[in-house]
């Protein structure tokens, strides 16, 4: 007898733990805020901190699967997928351009994983 388990469309399983990918809009990731996430028992809310990056993982204790050998349920790991807008109005495009210009003029790094080209060249000679 061969048994095949169909993959769930939202959750992946690792033992008693569940994993899911949560799409988050660019502005919500940048500014922070509450988002609803699916759980096996309904919905839960995660409070995203300001500056949440793509790939950040949030753990919801006890929201996984109750184990056969354990009386404690596993955890739910929610992996953030920051989505950039694909269709912008002219007004939205203008606002984003103004924001980009402000970032460039300030000279500060607003993207923690990005180095400027000159910084990379300097690192080569250290």
CSV table of C-alpha atoms in Angstrom, one decimal:
chain,number,residue,atom,x,y,z
A,1,UNK,CA,0.0,0.0,0.0
A,2,UNK,CA,1.3,3.4,-1.0
A,3,UNK,CA,0.0,6.5,0.8
A,4,UNK,CA,0.6,10.0,-0.7
A,5,UNK,CA,0.0,13.1,1.3
A,6,UNK,CA,-1.0,16.1,-0.7
A,7,UNK,CA,0.9,19.3,0.1
A,8,UNK,CA,-1.1,21.9,1.9
A,9,UNK,CA,-1.6,25.1,-0.1
A,10,UNK,CA,-0.7,27.4,2.8
A,11,UNK,CA,1.4,25.4,5.3
A,12,UNK,CA,4.5,23.4,5.1
A,13,UNK,CA,5.2,20.9,7.9
A,14,UNK,CA,8.4,20.1,9.8
A,15,UNK,CA,7.6,17.7,12.6
A,16,UNK,CA,5.1,19.4,14.8
A,17,UNK,CA,6.0,22.8,13.5
A,18,UNK,CA,4.3,24.6,10.6
A,19,UNK,CA,5.7,27.1,8.2
A,20,UNK,CA,3.9,29.6,5.9
A,21,UNK,CA,4.9,32.6,3.8
A,22,UNK,CA,3.1,35.8,4.5
A,23,UNK,CA,3.0,38.4,1.7
A,24,UNK,CA,3.5,41.9,3.1
A,25,UNK,CA,3.2,45.2,1.2
A,26,UNK,CA,6.2,47.5,0.9
A,27,UNK,CA,4.7,50.3,3.0
A,28,UNK,CA,3.5,47.9,5.8
A,29,UNK,CA,7.0,46.4,6.0
A,30,UNK,CA,8.6,49.9,6.1
A,31,UNK,CA,6.2,51.5,8.5
A,32,UNK,CA,5.2,48.5,10.6
A,33,UNK,CA,1.8,47.5,11.7
A,34,UNK,CA,-0.5,44.6,12.4
A,35,UNK,CA,-1.2,41.9,9.9
A,36,UNK,CA,-3.4,38.8,10.1
A,37,UNK,CA,-1.9,35.4,9.5
A,38,UNK,CA,-3.7,32.1,9.0
A,39,UNK,CA,-3.4,29.4,11.6
A,40,UNK,CA,-5.0,25.9,11.8
A,41,UNK,CA,-7.5,27.3,14.3
A,42,UNK,CA,-8.4,30.5,12.4
A,43,UNK,CA,-6.4,33.7,12.3
A,44,UNK,CA,-3.8,35.4,14.5
A,45,UNK,CA,-2.2,38.8,14.4
A,46,UNK,CA,1.4,39.7,14.2
A,47,UNK,CA,2.6,43.2,15.0
A,48,UNK,CA,5.3,43.9,12.4
A,49,UNK,CA,8.0,46.3,13.6
A,50,UNK,CA,9.0,49.2,11.5
A,51,UNK,CA,11.7,48.2,9.0
A,52,UNK,CA,10.7,44.6,8.7
A,53,UNK,CA,12.9,43.0,6.0
A,54,UNK,CA,12.1,40.3,3.4
A,55,UNK,CA,12.8,36.9,4.8
A,56,UNK,CA,12.2,37.8,8.5
A,57,UNK,CA,10.6,35.0,10.4
A,58,UNK,CA,8.1,35.4,13.2
A,59,UNK,CA,7.3,32.5,15.6
A,60,UNK,CA,3.9,31.9,17.0
A,61,UNK,CA,4.3,29.5,19.9
A,62,UNK,CA,1.8,26.7,20.2
A,63,UNK,CA,0.1,27.3,16.8
A,64,UNK,CA,1.6,24.3,15.1
A,65,UNK,CA,0.3,20.7,15.1
A,66,UNK,CA,-0.3,18.8,18.3
A,67,UNK,CA,2.2,15.9,18.3
A,68,UNK,CA,1.3,12.3,18.6
A,69,UNK,CA,4.0,11.7,21.2
A,70,UNK,CA,3.7,15.0,22.9
A,71,UNK,CA,0.8,16.9,24.6
A,72,UNK,CA,2.3,20.2,23.4
A,73,UNK,CA,1.6,21.6,19.9
A,74,UNK,CA,4.5,22.8,17.7
A,75,UNK,CA,5.0,26.3,16.6
A,76,UNK,CA,4.0,28.3,13.5
A,77,UNK,CA,6.8,30.1,11.7
A,78,UNK,CA,5.6,32.9,9.5
A,79,UNK,CA,8.2,34.0,6.8
A,80,UNK,CA,7.7,37.5,5.5
A,81,UNK,CA,7.7,38.1,1.8
A,82,UNK,CA,7.9,41.8,1.1
A,83,UNK,CA,6.1,42.6,-2.2
A,84,UNK,CA,6.8,45.7,-4.2
A,85,UNK,CA,3.9,47.2,-6.2
A,86,UNK,CA,3.7,46.3,-9.9
A,87,UNK,CA,1.3,48.9,-11.1
A,88,UNK,CA,1.8,52.5,-10.0
A,89,UNK,CA,-0.2,55.6,-10.7
A,90,UNK,CA,1.7,58.6,-11.7
A,91,UNK,CA,1.1,60.1,-8.3
A,92,UNK,CA,2.4,57.0,-6.5
A,93,UNK,CA,5.5,56.9,-8.8
A,94,UNK,CA,6.2,60.6,-8.0
A,95,UNK,CA,5.9,59.9,-4.3
A,96,UNK,CA,8.3,57.0,-4.5
A,97,UNK,CA,10.7,59.0,-6.6
A,98,UNK,CA,10.7,61.8,-4.0
A,99,UNK,CA,11.3,59.2,-1.2
A,100,UNK,CA,14.2,57.8,-3.2
A,101,UNK,CA,15.7,61.3,-3.8
A,102,UNK,CA,15.4,62.0,0.0
A,103,UNK,CA,17.3,58.8,0.8
A,104,UNK,CA,20.0,59.6,-1.6
A,105,UNK,CA,20.4,63.2,-0.4
A,106,UNK,CA,20.6,62.1,3.2
A,107,UNK,CA,23.6,59.9,2.6
A,108,UNK,CA,22.5,57.5,5.3
A,109,UNK,CA,22.0,53.8,4.5
A,110,UNK,CA,18.4,53.0,4.7
A,111,UNK,CA,18.8,49.4,3.3
A,112,UNK,CA,20.7,47.4,5.9
A,113,UNK,CA,21.9,44.8,3.4
A,114,UNK,CA,23.1,47.1,0.7
A,115,UNK,CA,26.5,48.7,0.4
A,116,UNK,CA,27.3,51.4,-2.0
A,117,UNK,CA,29.7,50.6,-4.8
A,118,UNK,CA,32.5,52.7,-3.3
A,119,UNK,CA,32.1,50.9,0.0
A,120,UNK,CA,32.5,47.6,-1.8
A,121,UNK,CA,35.7,48.8,-3.5
A,122,UNK,CA,37.1,50.0,-0.2
A,123,UNK,CA,36.4,46.6,1.3
A,124,UNK,CA,38.5,44.9,-1.4
A,125,UNK,CA,41.6,46.8,-0.2
A,126,UNK,CA,41.3,46.3,3.5
